[in-house]
Short mmCIF file of C-alpha atoms in Angstrom, two decimals:
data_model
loop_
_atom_site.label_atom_id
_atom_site.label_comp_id
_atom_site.label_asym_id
_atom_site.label_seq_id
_atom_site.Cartn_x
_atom_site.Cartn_y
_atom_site.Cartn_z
CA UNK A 19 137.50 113.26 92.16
CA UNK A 20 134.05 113.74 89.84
CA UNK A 21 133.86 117.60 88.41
CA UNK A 22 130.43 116.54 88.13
CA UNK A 23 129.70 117.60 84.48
CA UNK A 24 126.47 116.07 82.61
CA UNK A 25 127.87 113.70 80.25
CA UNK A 26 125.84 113.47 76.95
CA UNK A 27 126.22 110.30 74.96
CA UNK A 28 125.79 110.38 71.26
CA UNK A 29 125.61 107.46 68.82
CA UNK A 30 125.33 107.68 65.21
CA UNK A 31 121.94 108.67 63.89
CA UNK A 32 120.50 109.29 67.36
CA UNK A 33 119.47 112.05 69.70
CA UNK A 34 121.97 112.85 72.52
CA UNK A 35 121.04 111.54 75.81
CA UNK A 36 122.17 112.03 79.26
CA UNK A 37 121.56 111.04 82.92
CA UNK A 38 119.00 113.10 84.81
CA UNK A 39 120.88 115.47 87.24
CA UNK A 40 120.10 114.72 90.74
CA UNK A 41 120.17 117.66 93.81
CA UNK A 42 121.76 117.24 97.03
CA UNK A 43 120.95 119.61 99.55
CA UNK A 44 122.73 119.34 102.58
CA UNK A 45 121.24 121.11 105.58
CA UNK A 46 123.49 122.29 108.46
CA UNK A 47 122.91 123.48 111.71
CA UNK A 48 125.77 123.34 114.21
CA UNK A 49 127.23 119.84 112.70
CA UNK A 50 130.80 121.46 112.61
CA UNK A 51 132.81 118.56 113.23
CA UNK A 52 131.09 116.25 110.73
CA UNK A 53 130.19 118.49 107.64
CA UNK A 54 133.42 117.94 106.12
CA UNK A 55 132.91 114.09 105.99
CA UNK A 56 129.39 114.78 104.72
CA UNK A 57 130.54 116.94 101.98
CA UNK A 58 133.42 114.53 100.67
CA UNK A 59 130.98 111.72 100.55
CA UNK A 60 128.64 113.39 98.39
CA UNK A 61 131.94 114.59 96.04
CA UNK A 62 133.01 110.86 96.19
CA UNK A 63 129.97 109.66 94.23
CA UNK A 64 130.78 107.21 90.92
CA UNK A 65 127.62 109.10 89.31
CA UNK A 66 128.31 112.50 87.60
CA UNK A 67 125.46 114.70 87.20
CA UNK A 68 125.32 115.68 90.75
CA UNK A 69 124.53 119.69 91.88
CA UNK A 70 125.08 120.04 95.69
CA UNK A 71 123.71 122.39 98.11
CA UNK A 72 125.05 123.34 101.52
CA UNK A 73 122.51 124.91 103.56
CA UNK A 74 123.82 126.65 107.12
CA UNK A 75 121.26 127.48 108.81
CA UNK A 76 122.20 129.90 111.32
CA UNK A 77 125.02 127.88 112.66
CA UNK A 78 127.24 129.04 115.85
CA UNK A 79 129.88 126.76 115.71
CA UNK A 80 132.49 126.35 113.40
CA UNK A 81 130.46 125.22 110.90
CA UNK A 82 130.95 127.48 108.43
CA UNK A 83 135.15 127.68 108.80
CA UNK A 84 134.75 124.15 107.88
CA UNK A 85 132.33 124.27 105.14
CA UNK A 86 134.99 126.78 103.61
CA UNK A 87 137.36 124.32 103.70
CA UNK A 88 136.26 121.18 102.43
CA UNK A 89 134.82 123.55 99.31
CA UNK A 90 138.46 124.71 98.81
CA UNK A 91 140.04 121.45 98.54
CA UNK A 92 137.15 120.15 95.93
CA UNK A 93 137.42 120.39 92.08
CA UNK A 94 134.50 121.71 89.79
CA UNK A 95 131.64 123.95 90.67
CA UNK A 96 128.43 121.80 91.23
CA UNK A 97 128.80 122.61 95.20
CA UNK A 98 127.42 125.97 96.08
CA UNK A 99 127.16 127.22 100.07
CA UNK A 100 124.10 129.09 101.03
CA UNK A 101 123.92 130.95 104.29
CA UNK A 102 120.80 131.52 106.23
CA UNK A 103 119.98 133.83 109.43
CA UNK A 104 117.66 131.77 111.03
CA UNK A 105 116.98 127.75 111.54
CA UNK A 106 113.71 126.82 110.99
CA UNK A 107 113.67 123.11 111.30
CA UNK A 108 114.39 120.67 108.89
CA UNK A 109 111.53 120.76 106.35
CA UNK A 110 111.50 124.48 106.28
CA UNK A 111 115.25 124.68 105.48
CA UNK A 112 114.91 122.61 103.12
CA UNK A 113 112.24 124.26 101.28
CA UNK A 114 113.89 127.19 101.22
CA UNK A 115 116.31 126.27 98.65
CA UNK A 116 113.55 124.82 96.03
CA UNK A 117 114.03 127.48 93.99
CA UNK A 118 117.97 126.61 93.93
CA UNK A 119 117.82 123.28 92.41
CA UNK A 120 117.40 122.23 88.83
CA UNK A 121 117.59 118.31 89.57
CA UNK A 122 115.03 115.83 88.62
CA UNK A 123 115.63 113.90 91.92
CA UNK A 124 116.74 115.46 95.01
CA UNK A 125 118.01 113.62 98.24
CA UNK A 126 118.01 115.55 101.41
CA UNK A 127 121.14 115.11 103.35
CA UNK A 128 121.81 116.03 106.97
CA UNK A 129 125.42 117.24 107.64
CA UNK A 130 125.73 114.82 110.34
CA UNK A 131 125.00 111.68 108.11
CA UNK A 132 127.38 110.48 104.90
CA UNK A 133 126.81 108.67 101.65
CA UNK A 134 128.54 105.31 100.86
CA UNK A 135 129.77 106.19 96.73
CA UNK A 136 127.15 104.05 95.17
CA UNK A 137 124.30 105.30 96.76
CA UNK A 138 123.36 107.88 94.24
CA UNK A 139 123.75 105.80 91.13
CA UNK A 140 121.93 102.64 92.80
CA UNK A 141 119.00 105.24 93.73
CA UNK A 142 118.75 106.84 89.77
CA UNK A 143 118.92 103.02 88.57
CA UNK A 144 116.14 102.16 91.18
CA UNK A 145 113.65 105.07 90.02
CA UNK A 146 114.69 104.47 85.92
CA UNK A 147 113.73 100.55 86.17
CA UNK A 148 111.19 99.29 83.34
CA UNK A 149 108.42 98.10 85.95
CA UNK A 150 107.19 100.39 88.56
CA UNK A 151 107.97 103.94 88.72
CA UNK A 152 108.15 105.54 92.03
CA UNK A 153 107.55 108.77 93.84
CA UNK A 154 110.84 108.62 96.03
CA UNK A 155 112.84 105.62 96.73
CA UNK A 156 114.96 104.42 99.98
CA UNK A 157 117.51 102.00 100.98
CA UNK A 158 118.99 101.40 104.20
CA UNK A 159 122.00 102.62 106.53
CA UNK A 160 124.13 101.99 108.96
CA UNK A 161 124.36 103.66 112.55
CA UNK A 162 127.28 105.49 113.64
CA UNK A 163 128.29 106.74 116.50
CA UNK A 164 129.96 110.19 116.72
CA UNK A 165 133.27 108.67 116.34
CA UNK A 166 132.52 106.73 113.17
CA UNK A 167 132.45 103.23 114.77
CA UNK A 168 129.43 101.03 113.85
CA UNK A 169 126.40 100.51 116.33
CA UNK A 170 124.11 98.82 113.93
CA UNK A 171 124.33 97.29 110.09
CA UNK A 172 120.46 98.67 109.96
CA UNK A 173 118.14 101.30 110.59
CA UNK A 174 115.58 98.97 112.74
CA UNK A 175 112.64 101.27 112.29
CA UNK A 176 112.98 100.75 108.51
CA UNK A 177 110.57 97.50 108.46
CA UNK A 178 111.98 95.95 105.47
CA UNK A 179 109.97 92.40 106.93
CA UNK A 180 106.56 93.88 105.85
CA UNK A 181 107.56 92.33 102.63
CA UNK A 182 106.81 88.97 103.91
CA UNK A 183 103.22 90.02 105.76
CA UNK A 184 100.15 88.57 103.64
CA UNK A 185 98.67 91.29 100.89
CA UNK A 186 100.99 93.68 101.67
CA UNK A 187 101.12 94.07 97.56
CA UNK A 188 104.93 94.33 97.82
CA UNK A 189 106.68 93.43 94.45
CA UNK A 190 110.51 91.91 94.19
CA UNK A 191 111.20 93.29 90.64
CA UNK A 192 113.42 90.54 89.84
CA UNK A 193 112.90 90.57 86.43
CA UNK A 194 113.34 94.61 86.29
CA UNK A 195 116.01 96.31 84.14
CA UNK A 196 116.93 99.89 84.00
CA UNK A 197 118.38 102.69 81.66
CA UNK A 198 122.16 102.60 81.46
CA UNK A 199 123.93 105.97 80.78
CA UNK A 200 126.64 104.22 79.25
CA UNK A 201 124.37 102.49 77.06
CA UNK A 202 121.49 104.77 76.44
CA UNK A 203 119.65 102.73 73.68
CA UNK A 204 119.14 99.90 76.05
CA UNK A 205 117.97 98.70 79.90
CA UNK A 206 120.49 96.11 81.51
CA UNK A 207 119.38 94.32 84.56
CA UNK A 208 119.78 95.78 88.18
CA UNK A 209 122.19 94.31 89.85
CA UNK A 210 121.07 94.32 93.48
CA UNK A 211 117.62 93.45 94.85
CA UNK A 212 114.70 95.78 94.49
CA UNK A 213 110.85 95.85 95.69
CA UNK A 214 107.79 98.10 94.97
CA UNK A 215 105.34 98.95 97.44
CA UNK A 216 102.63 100.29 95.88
CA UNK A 217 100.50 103.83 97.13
CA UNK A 218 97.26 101.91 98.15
CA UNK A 219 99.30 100.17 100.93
CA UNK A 220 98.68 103.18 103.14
CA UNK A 221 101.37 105.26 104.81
CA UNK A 222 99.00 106.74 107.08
CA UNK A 223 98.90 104.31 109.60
CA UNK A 224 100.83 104.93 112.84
CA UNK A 225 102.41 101.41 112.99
CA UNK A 226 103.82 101.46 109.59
CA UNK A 227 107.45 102.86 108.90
CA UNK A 228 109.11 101.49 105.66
CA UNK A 229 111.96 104.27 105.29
CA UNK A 230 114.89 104.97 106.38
CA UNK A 231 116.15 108.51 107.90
CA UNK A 232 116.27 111.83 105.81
CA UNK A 233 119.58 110.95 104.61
CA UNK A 234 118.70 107.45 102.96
CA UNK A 235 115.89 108.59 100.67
CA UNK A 236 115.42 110.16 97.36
CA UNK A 237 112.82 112.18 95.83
CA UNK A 238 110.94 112.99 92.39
CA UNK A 239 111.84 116.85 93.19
CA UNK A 240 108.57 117.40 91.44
CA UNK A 241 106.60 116.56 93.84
CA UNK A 242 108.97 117.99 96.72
CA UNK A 243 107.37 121.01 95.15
CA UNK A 244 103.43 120.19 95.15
CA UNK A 245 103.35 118.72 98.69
CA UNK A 246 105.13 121.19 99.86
CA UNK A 247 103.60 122.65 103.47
CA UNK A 248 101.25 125.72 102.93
CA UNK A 249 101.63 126.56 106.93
CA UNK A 250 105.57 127.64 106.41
CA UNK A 251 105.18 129.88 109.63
CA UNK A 252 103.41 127.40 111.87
CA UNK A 253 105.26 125.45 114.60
CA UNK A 254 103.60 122.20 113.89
CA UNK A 255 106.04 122.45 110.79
CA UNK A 256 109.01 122.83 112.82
CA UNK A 257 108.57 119.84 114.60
CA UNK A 258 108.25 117.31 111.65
CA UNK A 259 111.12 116.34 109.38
CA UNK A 260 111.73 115.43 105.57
CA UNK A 261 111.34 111.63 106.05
CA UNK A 262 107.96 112.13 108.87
CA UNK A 263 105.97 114.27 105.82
CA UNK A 264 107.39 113.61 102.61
CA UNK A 265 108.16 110.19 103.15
CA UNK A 266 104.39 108.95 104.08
CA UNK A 267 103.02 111.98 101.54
CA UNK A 268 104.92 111.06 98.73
CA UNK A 269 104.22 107.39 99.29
CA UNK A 270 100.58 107.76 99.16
CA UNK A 271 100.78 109.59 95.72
CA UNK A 272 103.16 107.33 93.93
CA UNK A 273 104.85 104.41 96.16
CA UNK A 274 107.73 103.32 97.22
CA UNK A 275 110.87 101.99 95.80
CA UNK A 276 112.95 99.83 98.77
CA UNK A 277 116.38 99.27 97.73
CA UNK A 278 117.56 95.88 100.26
CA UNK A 279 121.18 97.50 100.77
CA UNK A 280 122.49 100.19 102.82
CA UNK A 281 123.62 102.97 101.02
CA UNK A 282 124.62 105.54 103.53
CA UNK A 283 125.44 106.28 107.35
CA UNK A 284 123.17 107.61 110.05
CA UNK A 285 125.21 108.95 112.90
CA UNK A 286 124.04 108.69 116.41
CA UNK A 287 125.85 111.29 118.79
CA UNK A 288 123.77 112.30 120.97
CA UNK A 289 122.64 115.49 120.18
CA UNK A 290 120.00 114.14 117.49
CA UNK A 291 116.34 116.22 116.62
CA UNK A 292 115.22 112.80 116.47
CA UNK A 293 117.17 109.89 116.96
CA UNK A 294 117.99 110.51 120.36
CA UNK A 295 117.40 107.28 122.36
CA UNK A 296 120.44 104.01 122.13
CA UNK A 297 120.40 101.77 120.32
CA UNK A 298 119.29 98.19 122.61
CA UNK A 299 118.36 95.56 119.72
CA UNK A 300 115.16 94.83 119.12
CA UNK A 301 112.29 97.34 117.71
CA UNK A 302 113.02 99.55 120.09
CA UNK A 303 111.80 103.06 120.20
CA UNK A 304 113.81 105.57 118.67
CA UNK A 305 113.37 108.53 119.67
CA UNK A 306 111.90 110.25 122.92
CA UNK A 307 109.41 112.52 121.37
CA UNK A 308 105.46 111.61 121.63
CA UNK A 309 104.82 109.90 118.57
CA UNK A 310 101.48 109.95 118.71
CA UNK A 311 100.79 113.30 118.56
CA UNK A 312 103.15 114.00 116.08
CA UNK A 313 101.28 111.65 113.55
CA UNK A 314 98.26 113.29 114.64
CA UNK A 315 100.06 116.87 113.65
CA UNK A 316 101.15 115.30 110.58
CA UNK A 317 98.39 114.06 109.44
CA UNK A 318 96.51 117.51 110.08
CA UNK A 319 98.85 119.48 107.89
CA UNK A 320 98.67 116.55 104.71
CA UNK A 321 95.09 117.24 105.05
CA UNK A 322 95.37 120.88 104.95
CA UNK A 323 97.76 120.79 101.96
CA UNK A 324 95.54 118.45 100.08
CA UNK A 325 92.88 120.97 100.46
CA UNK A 326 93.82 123.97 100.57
CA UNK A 327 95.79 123.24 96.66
CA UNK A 328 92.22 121.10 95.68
CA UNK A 329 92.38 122.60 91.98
CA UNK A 330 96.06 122.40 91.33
CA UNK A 331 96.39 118.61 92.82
CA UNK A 332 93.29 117.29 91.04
CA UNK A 333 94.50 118.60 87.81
CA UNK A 334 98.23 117.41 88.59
CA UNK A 335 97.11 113.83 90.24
CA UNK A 336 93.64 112.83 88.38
CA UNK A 337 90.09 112.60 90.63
CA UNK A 338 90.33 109.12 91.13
CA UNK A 339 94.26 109.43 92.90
CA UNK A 340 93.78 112.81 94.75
CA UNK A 341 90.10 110.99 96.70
CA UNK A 342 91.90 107.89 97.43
CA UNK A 343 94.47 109.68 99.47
CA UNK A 344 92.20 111.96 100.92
CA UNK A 345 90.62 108.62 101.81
CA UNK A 346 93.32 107.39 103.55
CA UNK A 347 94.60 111.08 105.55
CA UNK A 348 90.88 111.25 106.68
CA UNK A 349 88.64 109.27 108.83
CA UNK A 350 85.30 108.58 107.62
CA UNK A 351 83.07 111.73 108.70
CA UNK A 352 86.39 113.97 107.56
CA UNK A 353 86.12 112.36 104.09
CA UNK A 354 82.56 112.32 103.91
CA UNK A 355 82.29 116.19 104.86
CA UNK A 356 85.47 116.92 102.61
CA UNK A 357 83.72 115.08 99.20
CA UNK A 358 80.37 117.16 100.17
CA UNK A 359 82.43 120.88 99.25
CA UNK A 360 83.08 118.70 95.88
CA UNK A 361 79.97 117.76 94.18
CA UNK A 362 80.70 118.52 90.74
CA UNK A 363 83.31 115.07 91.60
CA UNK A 364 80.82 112.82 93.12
CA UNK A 365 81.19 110.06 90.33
CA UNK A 366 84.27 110.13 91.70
CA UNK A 367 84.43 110.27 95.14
CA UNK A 368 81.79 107.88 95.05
CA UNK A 369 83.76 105.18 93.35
CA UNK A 370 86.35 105.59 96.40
CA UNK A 371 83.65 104.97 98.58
CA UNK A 372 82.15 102.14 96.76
CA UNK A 373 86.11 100.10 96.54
CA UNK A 374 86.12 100.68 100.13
CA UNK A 375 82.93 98.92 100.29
CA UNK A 376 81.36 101.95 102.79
CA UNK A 377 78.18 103.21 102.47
CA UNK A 378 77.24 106.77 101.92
CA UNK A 379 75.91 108.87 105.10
CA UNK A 380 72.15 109.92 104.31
CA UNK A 381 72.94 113.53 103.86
CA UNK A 382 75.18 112.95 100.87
CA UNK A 383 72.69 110.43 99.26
CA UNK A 384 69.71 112.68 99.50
CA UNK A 385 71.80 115.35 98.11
CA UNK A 386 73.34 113.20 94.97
CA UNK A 387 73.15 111.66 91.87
CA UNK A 388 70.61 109.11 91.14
CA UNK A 389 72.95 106.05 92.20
CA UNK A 390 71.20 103.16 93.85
CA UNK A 391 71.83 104.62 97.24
CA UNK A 392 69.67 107.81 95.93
CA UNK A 393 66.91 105.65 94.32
CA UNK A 394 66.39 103.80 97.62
CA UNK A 395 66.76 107.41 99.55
CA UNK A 396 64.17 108.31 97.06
CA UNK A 397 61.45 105.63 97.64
CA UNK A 398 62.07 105.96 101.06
CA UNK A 399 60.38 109.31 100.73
CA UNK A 400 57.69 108.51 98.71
CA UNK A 401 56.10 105.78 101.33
CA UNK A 402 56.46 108.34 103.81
CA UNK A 403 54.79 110.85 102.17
CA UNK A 404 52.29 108.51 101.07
CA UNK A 405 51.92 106.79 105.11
CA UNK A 406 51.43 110.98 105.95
CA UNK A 407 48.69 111.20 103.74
CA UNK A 408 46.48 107.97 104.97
CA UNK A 409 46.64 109.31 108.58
CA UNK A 410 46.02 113.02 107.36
#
């Protein structure tokens, strides 16, 4: 079993290095008779910097007998057990133990799902490769059933085809290498297949869906923190999940890693938030819930977020990022009224407008910068002021 201690590595004449520590946070609610499984696989990890956090959240089942358990029977002290009074839905739970985690990534793990050993290590080697860096990375799973036995050798709403669609700008980083703990003064080369995808290949369309569950993806915890929902008491939170926001959010700030492997289990019992249809082949639908109104939610509290934190997310993003994915949360009247509360950034917002080869909406260009839309505004006025004054 790991003890899960950080494991500097000196060499002579050099600075000690180590492998960034990576946050688990496990999040409970009535999963009894799985949690133990859950727990071991994150203990049986081959990577060592690991801190682990069990969530309960308000469980009435034996969750918590069991919890007790597998803790006793585990080495070392990186797993801690919170206890919470009340379940407020996934994301919520989740945020609630922000403040609890020092790791650089964190990967959000529901108590009903496992981790195969590698997947931690193959997840830190994705996001540390020379090439592309990412905001949160995913690779795929298997489907279980509540026994264990295997329904599926894929998640089949995790379309890793859109690789092969025509500009869809993903990258195979064949050539990629990445930073070796054991060898901390040079990058060896992956050693399983990796792709990039890119933030400018919108995640706010409906029909797109490149991640896996909650359980299969892992996150720069830094920007767990800045996207994090400012309406923590509205419903409209309760009824979205890690992967739904932070998985499209994240994306559109800094892409996509997509390891081709699965890395984990997704158990289908029947009881599932979410995945609560069978499985029949195909692209079938996964879950019962309307869909569409739940991207339409989801898409209204991005907005907010992006809004409501405008000075904070400009400074932390850059102009030119934080308008291109207002650009792509908003239709074109939201965008256009959103840039007008902004003038002091119209250079910038402009330029977003201008790559999406739109045109700006009369009351903006009469109110702007001399750009050539203004100039023509402009003379526009003049020969009707001067056509007012011949018929005067």
């Amino acid at each position: 079993m790991n003890e899960f201690v950080p494991t500097p590595v000196h060499q002579p004449g050099t600075i000690a290095v180590k492998s960034p520590r990576v946050s688990v946070v496990i999040i409970n609610h009535n999963y009894g008779d799985f949690i133990e499984q859950c727990i071991r696989s994150v203990a049986a990890q081959d990577y060592r910097n690991i801190e682990c956090v069990i969530v309960d959240c308000a469980s009435s089942d034996h969750s918590r007998a069991a919890i007790g358990g597998a803790l006793e029977r585990l080495p070392g002290r990186s797993f801690r057990l919170l206890c919470r009074d009340t379940n407020r839905g996934q994301v919520l739970n989740a945020l609630d133990v922000l403040d609890e985690i020092k790791g650089v990534f964190v990967t959000f793990l529901d108590a009903d799902d496992f981790l195969f050993p590698k997947f931690i290590s193959t997840h830190v080697t994705a996001h540390l490769n020379d090439l592309n860096s990412a905001a949160l990375s995913v690779s795929d799973q298997v489907q279980i059933d509540a026994a264990g036995e295997v329904l599926a050798g894929t998640c089949h709403w995790h379309q890793k085809w859109r690789e092969f669609e025509p500009d869809a700008g993903w990258s195979h980083l064949a050539r990629a290498r990445s930073w070796n703990a054991d060898l901390p003064l040079q990058m060896e080369p992956l050693g399983f297949r990796l792709h990039y995808v890119p933030a400018w290949w919108s995640s706010w369309l409906l029909d797109r869906w490149i991640w896996s569950a909650t359980s299969g993806l892992m996150f720069r915890t830094s920007l767990i923190h800045a996207l994090a929902p400012t309406m923590v008491g509205a419903d409209e939170v309760r009824i979205q999940s890690i992967d739904s926001y932070y998985g499209r959010f994240a994306h559109s700030v800094g892409g996509t890693l997509v390891i081709d492997a699965a890395h984990g289990a997704h158990r289908r019992h029947g009881k599932n938030n979410f995945s609560n249809r069978a499985i029949l082949g195909g692209q079938t639908p996964n879950a019962a819930r309307d869909q569409t109104d739940r991207f339409r939610i989801l898409r209204g509290i991005a907005q907010q977020v992006l809004a409501s934190r405008y000075g904070d997310l400009v400074g932390m993003f850059g102009g030119e990022l934080y308008y291109s994915i207002a650009w792509q949360l908003m239709s074109n009247e939201e965008f256009f009224e959103f840039a007008a509360q902004h003038e002091l950034d119209r250079a910038v917002w402009e330029r977003t407008i201008g790559a999406a080869n739109m045109t700006l909406p009369p009351r903006l260009v009469s109110a702007g910068s001399p750009s050539a839309l203004t100039r023509s505004a402009r003379l526009w006025r003049r020969l009707r002021r001067a056509a007012q004054r011949i018929w005067q």
